PDB file of C-alpha atoms and ligand atoms in Angstrom:
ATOM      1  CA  UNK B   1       0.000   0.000   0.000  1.00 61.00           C
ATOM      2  CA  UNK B   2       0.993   3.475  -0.930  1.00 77.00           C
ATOM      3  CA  UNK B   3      -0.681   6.017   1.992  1.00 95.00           C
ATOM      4  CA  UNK B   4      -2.595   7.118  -0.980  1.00 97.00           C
ATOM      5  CA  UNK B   5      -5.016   8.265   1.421  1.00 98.00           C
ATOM      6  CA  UNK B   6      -2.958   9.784   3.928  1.00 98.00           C
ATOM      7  CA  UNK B   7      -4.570  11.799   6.207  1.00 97.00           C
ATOM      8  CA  UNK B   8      -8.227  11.724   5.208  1.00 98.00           C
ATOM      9  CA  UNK B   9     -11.372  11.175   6.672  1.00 98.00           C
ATOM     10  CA  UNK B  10     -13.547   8.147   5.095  1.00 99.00           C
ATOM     11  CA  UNK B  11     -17.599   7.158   6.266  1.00 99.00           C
ATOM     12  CA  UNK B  12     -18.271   3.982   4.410  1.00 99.00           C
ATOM     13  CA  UNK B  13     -22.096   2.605   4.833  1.00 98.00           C
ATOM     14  CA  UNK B  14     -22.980  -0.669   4.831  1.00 98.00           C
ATOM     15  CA  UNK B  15     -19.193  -2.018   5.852  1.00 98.00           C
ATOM     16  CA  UNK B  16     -19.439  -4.409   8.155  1.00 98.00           C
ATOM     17  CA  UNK B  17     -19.365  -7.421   5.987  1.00 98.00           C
ATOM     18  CA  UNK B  18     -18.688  -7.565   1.787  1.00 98.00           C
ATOM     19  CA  UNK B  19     -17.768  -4.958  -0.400  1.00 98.00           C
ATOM     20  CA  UNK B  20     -18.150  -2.378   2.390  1.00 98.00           C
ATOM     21  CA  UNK B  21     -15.666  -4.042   4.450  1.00 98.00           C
ATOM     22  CA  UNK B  22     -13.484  -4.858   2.436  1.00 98.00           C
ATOM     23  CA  UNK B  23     -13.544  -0.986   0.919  1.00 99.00           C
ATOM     24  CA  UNK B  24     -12.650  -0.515   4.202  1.00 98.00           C
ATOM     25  CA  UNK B  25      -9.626  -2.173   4.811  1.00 98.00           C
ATOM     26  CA  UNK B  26      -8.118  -0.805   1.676  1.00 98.00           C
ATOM     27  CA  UNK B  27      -8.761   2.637   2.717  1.00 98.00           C
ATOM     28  CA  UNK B  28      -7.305   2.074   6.513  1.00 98.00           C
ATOM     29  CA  UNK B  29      -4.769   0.455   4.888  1.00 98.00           C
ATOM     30  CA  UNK B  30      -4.142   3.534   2.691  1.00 98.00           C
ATOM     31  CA  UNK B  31      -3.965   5.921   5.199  1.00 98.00           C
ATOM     32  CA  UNK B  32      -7.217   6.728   6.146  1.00 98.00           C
ATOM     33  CA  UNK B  33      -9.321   7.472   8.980  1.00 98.00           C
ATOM     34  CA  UNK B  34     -12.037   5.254   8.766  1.00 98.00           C
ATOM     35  CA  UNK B  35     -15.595   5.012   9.922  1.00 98.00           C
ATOM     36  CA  UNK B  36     -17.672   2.132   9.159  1.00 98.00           C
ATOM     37  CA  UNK B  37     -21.708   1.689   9.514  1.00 98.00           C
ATOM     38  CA  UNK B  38     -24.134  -1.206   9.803  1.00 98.00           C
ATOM     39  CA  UNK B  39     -27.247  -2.008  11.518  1.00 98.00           C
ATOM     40  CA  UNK B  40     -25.833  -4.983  13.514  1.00 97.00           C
ATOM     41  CA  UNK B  41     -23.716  -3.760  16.121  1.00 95.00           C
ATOM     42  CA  UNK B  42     -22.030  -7.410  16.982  1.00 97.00           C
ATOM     43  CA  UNK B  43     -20.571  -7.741  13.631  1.00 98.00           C
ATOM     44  CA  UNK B  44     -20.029  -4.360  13.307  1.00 98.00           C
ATOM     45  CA  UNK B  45     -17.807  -4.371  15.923  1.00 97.00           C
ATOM     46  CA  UNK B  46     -15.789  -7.671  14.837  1.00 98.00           C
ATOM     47  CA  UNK B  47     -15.162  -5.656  11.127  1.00 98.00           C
ATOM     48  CA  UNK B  48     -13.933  -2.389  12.939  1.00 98.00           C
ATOM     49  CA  UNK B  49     -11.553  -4.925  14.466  1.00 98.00           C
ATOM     50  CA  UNK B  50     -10.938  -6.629  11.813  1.00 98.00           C
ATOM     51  CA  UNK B  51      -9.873  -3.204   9.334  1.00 98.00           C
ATOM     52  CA  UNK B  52      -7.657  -2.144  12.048  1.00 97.00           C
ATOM     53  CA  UNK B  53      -6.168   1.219  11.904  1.00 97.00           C
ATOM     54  CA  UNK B  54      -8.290   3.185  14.178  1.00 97.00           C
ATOM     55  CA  UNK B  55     -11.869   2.355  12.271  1.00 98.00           C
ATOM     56  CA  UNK B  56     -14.469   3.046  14.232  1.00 98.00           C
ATOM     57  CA  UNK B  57     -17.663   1.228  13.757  1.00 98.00           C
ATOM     58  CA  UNK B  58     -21.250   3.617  14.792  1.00 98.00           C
ATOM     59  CA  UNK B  59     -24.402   1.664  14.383  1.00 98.00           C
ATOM     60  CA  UNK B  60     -26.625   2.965  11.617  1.00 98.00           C
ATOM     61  CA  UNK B  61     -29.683   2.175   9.630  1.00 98.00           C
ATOM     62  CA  UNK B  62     -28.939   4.269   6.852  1.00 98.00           C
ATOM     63  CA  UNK B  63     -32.616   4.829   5.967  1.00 97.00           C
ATOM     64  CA  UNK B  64     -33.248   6.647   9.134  1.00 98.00           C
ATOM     65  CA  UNK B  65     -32.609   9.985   8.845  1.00 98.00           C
ATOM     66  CA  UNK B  66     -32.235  10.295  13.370  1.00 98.00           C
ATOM     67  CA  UNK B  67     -29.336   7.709  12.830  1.00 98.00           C
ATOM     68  CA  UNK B  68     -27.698   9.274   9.766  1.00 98.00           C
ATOM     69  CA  UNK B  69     -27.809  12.921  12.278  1.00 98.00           C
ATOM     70  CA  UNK B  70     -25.833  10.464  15.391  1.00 98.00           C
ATOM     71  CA  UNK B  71     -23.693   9.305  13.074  1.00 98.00           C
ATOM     72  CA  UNK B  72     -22.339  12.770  11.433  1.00 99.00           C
ATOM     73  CA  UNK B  73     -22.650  14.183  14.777  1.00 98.00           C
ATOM     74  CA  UNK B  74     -19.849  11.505  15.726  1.00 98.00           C
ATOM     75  CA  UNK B  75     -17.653  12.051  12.959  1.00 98.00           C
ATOM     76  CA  UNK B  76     -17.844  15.933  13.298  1.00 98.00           C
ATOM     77  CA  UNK B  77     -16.586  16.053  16.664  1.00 98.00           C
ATOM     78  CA  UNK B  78     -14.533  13.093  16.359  1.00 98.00           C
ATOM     79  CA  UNK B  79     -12.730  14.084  13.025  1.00 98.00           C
ATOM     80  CA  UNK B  80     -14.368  17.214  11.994  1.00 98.00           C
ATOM     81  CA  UNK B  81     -15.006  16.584   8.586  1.00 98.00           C
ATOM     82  CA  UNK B  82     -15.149  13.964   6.242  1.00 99.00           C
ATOM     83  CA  UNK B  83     -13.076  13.633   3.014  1.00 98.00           C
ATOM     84  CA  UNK B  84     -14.130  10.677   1.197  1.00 99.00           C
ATOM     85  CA  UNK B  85     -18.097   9.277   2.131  1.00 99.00           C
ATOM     86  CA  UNK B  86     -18.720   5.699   0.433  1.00 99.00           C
ATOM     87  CA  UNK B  87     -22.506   5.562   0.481  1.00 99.00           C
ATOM     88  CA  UNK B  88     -22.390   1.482  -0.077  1.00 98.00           C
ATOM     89  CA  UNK B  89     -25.274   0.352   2.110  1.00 98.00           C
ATOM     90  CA  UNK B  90     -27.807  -1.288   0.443  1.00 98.00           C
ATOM     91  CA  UNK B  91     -29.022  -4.597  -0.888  1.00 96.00           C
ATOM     92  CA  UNK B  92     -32.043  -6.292  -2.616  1.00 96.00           C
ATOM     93  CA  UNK B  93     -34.165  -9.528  -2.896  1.00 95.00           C
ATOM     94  CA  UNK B  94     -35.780 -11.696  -5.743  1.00 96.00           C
ATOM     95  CA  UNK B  95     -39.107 -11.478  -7.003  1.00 97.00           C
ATOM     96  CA  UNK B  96     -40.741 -11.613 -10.405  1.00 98.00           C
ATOM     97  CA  UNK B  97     -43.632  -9.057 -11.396  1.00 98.00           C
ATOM     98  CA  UNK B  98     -46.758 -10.297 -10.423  1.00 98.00           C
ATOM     99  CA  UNK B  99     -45.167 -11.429  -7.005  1.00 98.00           C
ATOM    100  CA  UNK B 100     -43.406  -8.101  -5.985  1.00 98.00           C
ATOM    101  CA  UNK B 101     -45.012  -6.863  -2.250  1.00 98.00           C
ATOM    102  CA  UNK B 102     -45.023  -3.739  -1.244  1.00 98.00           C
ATOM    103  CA  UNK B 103     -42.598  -4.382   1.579  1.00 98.00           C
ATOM    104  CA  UNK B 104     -39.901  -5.508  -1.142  1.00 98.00           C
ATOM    105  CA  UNK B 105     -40.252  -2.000  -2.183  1.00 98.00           C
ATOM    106  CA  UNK B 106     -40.300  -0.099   0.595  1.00 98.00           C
ATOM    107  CA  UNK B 107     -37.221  -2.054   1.709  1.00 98.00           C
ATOM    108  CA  UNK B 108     -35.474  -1.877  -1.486  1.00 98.00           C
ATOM    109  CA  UNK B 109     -35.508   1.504  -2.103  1.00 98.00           C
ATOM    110  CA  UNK B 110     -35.154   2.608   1.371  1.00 98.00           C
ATOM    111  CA  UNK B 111     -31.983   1.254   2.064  1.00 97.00           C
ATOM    112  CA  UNK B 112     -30.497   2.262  -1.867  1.00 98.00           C
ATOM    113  CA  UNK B 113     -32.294   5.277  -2.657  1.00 98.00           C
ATOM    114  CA  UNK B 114     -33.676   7.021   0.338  1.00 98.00           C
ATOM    115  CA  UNK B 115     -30.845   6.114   2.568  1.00 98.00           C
ATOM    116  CA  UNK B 116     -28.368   6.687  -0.134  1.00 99.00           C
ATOM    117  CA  UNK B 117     -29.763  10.251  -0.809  1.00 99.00           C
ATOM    118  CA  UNK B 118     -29.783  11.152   2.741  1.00 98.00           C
ATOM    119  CA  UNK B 119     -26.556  10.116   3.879  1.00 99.00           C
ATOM    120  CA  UNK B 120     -25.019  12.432   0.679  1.00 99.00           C
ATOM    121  CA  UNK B 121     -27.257  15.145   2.206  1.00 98.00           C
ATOM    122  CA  UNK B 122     -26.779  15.228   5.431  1.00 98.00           C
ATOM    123  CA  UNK B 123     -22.539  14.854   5.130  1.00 99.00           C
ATOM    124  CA  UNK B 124     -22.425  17.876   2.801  1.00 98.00           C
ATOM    125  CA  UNK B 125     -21.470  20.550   5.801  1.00 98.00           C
ATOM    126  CA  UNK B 126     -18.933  18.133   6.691  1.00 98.00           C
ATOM    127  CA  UNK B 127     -17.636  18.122   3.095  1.00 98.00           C
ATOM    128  CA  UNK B 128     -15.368  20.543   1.177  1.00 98.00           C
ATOM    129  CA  UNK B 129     -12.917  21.112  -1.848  1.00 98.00           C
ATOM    130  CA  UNK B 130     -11.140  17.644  -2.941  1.00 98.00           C
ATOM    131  CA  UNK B 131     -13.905  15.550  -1.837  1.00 98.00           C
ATOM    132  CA  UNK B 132     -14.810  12.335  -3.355  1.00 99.00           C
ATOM    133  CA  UNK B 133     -18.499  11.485  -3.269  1.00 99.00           C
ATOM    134  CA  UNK B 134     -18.897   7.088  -4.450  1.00 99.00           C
ATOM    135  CA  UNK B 135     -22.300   5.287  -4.612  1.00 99.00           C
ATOM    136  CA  UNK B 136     -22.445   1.873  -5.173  1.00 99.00           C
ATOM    137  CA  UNK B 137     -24.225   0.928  -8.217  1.00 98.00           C
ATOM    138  CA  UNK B 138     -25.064  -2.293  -9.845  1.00 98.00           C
ATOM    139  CA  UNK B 139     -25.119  -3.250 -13.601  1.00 98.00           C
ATOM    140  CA  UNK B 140     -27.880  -4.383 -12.490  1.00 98.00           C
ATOM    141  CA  UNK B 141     -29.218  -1.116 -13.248  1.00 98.00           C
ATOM    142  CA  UNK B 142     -28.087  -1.009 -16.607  1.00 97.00           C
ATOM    143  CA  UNK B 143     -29.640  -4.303 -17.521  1.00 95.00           C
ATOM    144  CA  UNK B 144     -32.736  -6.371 -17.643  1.00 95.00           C
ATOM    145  CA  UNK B 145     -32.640  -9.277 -14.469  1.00 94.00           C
ATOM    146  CA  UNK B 146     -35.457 -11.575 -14.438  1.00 96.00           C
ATOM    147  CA  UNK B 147     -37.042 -11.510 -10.969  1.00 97.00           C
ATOM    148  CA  UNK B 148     -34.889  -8.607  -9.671  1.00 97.00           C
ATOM    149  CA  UNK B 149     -36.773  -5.625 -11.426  1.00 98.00           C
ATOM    150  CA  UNK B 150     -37.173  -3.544  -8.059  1.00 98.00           C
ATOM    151  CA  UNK B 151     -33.017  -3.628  -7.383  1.00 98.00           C
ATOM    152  CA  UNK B 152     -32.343  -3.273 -10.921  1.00 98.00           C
ATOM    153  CA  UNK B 153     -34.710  -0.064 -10.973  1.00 98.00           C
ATOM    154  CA  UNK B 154     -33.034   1.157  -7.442  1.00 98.00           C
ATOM    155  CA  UNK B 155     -29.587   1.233  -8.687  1.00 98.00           C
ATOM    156  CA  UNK B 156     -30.723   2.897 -12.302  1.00 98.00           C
ATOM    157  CA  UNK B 157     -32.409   5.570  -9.492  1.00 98.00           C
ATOM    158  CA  UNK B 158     -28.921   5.539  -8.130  1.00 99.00           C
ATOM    159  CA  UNK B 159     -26.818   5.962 -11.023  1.00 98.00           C
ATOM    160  CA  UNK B 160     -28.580   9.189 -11.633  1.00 98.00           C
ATOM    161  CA  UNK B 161     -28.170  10.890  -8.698  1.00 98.00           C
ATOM    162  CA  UNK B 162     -24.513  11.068  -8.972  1.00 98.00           C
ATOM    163  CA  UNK B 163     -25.759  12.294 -12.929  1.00 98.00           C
ATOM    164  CA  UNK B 164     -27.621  15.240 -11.391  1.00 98.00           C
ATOM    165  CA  UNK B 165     -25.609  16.072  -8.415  1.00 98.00           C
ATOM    166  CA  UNK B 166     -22.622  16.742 -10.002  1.00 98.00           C
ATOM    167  CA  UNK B 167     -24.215  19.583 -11.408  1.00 98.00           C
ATOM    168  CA  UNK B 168     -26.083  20.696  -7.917  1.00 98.00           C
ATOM    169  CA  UNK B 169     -22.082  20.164  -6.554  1.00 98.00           C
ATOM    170  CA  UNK B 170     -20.981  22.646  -9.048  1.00 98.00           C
ATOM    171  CA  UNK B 171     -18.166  25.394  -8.066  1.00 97.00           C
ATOM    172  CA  UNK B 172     -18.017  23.113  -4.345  1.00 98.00           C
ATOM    173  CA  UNK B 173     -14.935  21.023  -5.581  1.00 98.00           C
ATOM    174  CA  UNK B 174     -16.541  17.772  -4.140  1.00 98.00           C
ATOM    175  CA  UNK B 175     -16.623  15.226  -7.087  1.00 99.00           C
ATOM    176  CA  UNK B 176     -19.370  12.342  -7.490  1.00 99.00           C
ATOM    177  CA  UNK B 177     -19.191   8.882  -9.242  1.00 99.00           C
ATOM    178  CA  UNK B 178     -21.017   5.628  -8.965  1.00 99.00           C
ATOM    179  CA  UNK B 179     -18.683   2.510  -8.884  1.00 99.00           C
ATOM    180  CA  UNK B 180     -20.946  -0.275 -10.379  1.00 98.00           C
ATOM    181  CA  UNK B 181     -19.708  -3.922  -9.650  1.00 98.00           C
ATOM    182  CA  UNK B 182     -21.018  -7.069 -11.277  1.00 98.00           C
ATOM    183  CA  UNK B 183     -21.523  -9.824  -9.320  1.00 97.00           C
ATOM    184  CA  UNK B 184     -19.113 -10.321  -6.181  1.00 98.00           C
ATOM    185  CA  UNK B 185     -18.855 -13.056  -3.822  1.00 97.00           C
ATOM    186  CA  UNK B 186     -20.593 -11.692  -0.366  1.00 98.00           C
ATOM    187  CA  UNK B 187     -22.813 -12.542   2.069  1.00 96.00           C
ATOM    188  CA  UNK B 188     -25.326 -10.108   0.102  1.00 95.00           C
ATOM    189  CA  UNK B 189     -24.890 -12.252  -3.034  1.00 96.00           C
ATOM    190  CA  UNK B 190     -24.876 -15.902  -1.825  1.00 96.00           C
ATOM    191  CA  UNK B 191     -27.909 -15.062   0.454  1.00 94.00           C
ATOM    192  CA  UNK B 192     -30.000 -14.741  -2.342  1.00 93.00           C
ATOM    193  CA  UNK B 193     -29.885 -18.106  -3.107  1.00 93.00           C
ATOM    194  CA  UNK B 194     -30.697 -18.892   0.589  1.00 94.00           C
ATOM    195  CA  UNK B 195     -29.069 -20.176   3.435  1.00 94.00           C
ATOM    196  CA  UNK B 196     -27.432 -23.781   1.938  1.00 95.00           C
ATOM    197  CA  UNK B 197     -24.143 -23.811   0.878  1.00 94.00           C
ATOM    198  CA  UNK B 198     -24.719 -26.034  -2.077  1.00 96.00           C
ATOM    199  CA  UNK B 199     -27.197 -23.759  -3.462  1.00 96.00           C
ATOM    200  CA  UNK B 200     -24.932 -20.706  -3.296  1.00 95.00           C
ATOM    201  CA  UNK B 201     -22.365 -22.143  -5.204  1.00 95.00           C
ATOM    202  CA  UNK B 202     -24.585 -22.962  -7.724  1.00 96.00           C
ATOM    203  CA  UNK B 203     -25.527 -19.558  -8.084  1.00 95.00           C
ATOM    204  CA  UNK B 204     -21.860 -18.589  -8.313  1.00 96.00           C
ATOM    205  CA  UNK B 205     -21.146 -20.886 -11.094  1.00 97.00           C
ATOM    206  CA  UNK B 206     -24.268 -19.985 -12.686  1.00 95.00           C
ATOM    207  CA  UNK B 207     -23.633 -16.005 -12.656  1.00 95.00           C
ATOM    208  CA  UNK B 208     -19.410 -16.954 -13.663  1.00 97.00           C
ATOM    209  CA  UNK B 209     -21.189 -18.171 -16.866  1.00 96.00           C
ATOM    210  CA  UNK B 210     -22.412 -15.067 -17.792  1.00 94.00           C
ATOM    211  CA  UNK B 211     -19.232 -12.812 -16.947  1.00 97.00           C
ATOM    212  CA  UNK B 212     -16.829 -12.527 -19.914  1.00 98.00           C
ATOM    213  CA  UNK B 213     -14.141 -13.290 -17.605  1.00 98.00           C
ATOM    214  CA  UNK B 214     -15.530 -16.440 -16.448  1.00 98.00           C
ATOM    215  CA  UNK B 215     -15.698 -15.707 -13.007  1.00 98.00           C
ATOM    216  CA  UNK B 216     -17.778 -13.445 -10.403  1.00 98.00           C
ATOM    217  CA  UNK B 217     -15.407 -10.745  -8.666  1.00 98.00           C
ATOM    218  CA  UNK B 218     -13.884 -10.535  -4.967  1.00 98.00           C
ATOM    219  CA  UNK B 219     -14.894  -7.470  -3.143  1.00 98.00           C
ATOM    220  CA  UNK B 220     -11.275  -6.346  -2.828  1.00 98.00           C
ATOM    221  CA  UNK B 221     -11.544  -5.760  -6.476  1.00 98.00           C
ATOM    222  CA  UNK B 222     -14.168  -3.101  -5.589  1.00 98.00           C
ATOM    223  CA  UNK B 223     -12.279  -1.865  -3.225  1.00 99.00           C
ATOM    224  CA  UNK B 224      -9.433  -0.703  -5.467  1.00 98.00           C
ATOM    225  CA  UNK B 225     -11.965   0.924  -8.088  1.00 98.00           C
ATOM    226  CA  UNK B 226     -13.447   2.670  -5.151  1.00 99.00           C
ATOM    227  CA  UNK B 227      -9.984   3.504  -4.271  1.00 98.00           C
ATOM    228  CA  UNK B 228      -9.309   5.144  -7.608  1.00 98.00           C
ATOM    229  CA  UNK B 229     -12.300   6.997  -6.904  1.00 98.00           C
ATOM    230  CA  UNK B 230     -11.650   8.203  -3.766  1.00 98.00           C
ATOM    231  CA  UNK B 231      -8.032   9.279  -4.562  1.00 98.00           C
ATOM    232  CA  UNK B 232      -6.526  12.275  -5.994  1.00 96.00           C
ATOM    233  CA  UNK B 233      -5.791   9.923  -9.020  1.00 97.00           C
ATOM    234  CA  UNK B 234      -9.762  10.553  -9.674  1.00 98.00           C
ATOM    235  CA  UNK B 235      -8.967  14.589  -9.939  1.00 98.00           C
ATOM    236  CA  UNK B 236     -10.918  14.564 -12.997  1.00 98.00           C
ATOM    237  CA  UNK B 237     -13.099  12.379 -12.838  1.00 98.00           C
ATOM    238  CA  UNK B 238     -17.072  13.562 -11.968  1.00 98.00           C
ATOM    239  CA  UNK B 239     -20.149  12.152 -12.766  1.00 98.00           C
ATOM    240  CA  UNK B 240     -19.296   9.092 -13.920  1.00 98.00           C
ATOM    241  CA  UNK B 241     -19.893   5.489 -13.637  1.00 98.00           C
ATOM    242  CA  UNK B 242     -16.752   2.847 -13.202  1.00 98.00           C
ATOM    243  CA  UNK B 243     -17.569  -0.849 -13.625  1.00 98.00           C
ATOM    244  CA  UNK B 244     -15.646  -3.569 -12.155  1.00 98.00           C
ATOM    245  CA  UNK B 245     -17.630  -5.728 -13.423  1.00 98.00           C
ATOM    246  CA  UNK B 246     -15.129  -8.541 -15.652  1.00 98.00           C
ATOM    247  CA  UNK B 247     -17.246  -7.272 -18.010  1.00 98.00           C
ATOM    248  CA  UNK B 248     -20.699  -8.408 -17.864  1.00 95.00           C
ATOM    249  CA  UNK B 249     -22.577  -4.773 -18.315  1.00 96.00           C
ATOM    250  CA  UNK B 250     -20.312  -3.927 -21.283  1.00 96.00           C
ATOM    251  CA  UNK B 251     -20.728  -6.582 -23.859  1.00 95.00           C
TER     252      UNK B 251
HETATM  253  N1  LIG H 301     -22.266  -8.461  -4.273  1.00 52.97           N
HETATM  254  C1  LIG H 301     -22.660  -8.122  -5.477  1.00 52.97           C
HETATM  255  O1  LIG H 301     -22.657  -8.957  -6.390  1.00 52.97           O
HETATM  256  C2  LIG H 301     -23.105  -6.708  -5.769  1.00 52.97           C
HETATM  257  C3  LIG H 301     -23.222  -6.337  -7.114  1.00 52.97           C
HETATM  258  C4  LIG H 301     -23.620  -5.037  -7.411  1.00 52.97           C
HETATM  259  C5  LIG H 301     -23.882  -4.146  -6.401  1.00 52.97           C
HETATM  260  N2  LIG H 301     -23.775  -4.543  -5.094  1.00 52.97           N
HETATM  261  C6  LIG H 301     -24.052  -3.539  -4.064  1.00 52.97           C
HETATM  262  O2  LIG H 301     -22.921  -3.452  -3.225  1.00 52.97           O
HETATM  263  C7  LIG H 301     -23.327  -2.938  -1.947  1.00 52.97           C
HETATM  264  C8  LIG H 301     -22.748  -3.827  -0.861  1.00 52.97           C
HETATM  265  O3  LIG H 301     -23.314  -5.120  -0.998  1.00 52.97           O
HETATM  266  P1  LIG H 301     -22.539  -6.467  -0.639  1.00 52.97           P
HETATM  267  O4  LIG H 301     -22.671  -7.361  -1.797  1.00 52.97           O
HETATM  268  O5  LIG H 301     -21.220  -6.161  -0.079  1.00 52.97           O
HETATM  269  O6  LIG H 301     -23.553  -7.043   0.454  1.00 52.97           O
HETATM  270  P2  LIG H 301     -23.428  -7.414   1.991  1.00 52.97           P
HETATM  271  O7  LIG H 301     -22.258  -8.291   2.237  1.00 52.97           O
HETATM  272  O8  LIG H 301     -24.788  -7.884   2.362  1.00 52.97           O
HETATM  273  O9  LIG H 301     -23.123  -6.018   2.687  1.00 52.97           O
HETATM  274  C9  LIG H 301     -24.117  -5.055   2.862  1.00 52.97           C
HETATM  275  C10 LIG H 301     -23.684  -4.151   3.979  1.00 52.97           C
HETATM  276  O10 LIG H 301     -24.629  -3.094   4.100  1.00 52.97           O
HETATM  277  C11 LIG H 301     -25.172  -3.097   5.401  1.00 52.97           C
HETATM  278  N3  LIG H 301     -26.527  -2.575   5.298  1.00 52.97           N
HETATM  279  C12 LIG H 301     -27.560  -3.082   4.598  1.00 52.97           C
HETATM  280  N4  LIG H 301     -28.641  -2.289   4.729  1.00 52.97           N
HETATM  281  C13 LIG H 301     -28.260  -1.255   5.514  1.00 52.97           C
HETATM  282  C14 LIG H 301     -28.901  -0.108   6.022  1.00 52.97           C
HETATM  283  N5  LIG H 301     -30.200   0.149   5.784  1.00 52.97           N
HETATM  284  N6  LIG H 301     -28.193   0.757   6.789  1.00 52.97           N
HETATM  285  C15 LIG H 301     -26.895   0.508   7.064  1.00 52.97           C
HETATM  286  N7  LIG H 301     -26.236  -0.557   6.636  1.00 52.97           N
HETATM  287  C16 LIG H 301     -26.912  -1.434   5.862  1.00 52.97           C
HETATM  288  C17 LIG H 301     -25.004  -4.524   5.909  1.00 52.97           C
HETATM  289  O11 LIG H 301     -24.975  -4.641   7.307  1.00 52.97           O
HETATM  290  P3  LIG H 301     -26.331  -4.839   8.187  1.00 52.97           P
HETATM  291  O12 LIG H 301     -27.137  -5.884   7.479  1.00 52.97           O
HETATM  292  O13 LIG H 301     -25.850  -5.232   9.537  1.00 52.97           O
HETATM  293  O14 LIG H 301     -26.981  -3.506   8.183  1.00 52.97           O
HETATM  294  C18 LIG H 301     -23.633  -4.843   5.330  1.00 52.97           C
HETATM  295  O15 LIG H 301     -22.617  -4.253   6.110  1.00 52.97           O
HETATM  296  C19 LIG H 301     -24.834  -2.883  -1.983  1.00 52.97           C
HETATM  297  O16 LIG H 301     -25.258  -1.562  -2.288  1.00 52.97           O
HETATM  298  C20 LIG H 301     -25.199  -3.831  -3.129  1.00 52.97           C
HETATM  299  O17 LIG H 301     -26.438  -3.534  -3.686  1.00 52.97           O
HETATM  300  C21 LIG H 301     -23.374  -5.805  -4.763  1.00 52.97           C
END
C-alpha cells in the first residue's frame, strides 16, 4: 500500500461485511481514517476490528434519517469533517412481477435510494474542496434481471443521482461517481440463493457463466476501483460510472 489516502477522513455505509468491508480495509490500509456503519452492532464491531487502523464502527440504519444525524454528529466532533463518504449500504431480494409486495419495495428503495440520498445530504457541511463522493451501483441497473426488477430499478435511481448532483455540486470542488460492480462473492450475493451452501455455489457458477471473464469478482476488487475513486488519481473524474464488473454490463 501506498498512503494514498494519507490523512483523510472516510464514512463507508454498509461495511461491516462484503464490499463495504473490504472498501474498508483498503482505505485504513491507505492511510485513512475510517468510519464504518451497519445495523448490527455485533458484527459491526468484529469488522472495525478486523480493518484495524483506528476504524471506528457507529451503528446505523442508513434509511433513518435520526441515525444518519448520530452518526455525522460523531464524525464531526470526532474528526471534523469527512473527506471521502462511500454511500455502499444497500441490498435487494428476488421477485418476479406479479409477485413483488409492497414491503420488497419499501425495503429496497429505502436502504439504496432514500438512505443513499440522505446520507449524501446530510454529510455535505462536513464536506469541502477535494472531496470524493462514491455510490455503489449495480449493472444491475443497466440491464434487464429476471425476478430482480425492483433492485435493478433502485440502482438505475442511483446511477442518476450522482448524474444530477454533479451539477447541484458545481463550483463546491466535491466530485461524485457511482462505482458499479457485477456480481461479487458476499454474504449479500450468496444469500439470495438462501441459506445452503450447495445452493450458493450454484448460483456462483451460474452467474461466472455469464461474466466474460468467467468468473464473479472478490470485493477487494471493488475496493481498489473505489480507491481510484476516492483518490486524488480521480482529480478529474465527476459524474461518472466505473464498472468492475469482468465485463458483464459492457458486452
Ligand atoms: N455483491 C454483489 O454482487 C453486488 C453487485 C452489485 C452491487 N452490489 C451492491 O454493493 C453494496 C454492498 O453489498 P454487498 O454485496 O457487499 O452485500 P453485503 O455483504 O450484504 O453487505 C451489505 C452491507 O450493508 C449493510 N446494510 C444493509 N442495509 C443497511 C442499512 N439500511 N443501513 C446501514 N447498513 C446497511 C449490511 O450490514 P447490516 O445488514 O448489519 O446492516 C452490510 O454491512 C450494496 O449496495 C449492493 O447492492 C453488490
Amino acid at each position: 500500500m501506498h498512503d494514498r489516502l494519507k490523512g483523510k477522513v472516510a464514512v463507508i455505509t454498509g461495511a461491516s461485511t462484503g464490499i463495504g468491508l473490504a472498501t474498508a480495509k483498503v482505505f485504513a490500509a491507505e492511510g485513512a481514517k475510517v468510519y464504518i456503519t451497519g445495523r448490527r452492532q455485533g458484527v459491526l464491531d468484529r469488522a472495525a476490528e478486523e480493518i484495524g487502523h483506528g476504524a471506528t464502527g457507529l451503528q446505523t440504519d442508513s434509511a433513518s434519517l435520526e441515525d444518519l444525524d448520530r452518526l455525522y454528529a460523531h464524525v464531526k466532533s470526532d474528526a471534523g469533517r469527512i473527506d471521502i463518504l462511500f454511500a455502499n449500504a444497500g441490498g435487494g431480494s428476488l421477485l418476479p412481477l406479479g409477485q413483488i409486495t409492497e414491503e420488497q419495495v419499501d425495503d429496497t428503495f429505502d436502504r439504496n435510494v432514500k438512505g443513499v440520498i440522505f446520507t449524501v445530504q446530510k454529510a455535505l457541511p462536513l464536506m469541502g474542496k477535494g472531496g470524493s463522493i462514491i455510490l455503489t451501483g449495480s449493472t444491475a441497473g443497466s440491464s434487464g434481471t429476471a425476478a430482480f426488477s425492483v433492485y435493478s430499478a433502485s440502482k438505475a435511481a442511483v446511477r442518476n443521482l450522482a448524474r444530477s448532483w454533479a451539477m447541484d455540486l458545481k463550483g463546491t470542488g466535491i466530485r461524485v461517481n457511482v462505482v458499479s460492480p457485477g456480481p461479487v462473492r458476499t454474504p449479500g450475493l450468496v444469500g439470495l440463493a438462501g441459506d445452503d451452501a450447495a445452493q450458493q455455489e450454484l448460483l456462483l457458477d451460474h452467474f461466472a457463466t455469464l461474466i466474460p471473464l468467467g468468473r464473479v469478482g472478490e470485493a477487494d476488487e471493488i475496493a481498489r476501483a473505489a480507491l481510484f475513486l476516492a483518490s486524488d488519481d480521480a482529480s478529474f473524474v465527476n459524474g461518472a460510472e466505473l464498472f468492475a464488473d469482468g465485463g458483464t454490463a459492457q458486452v
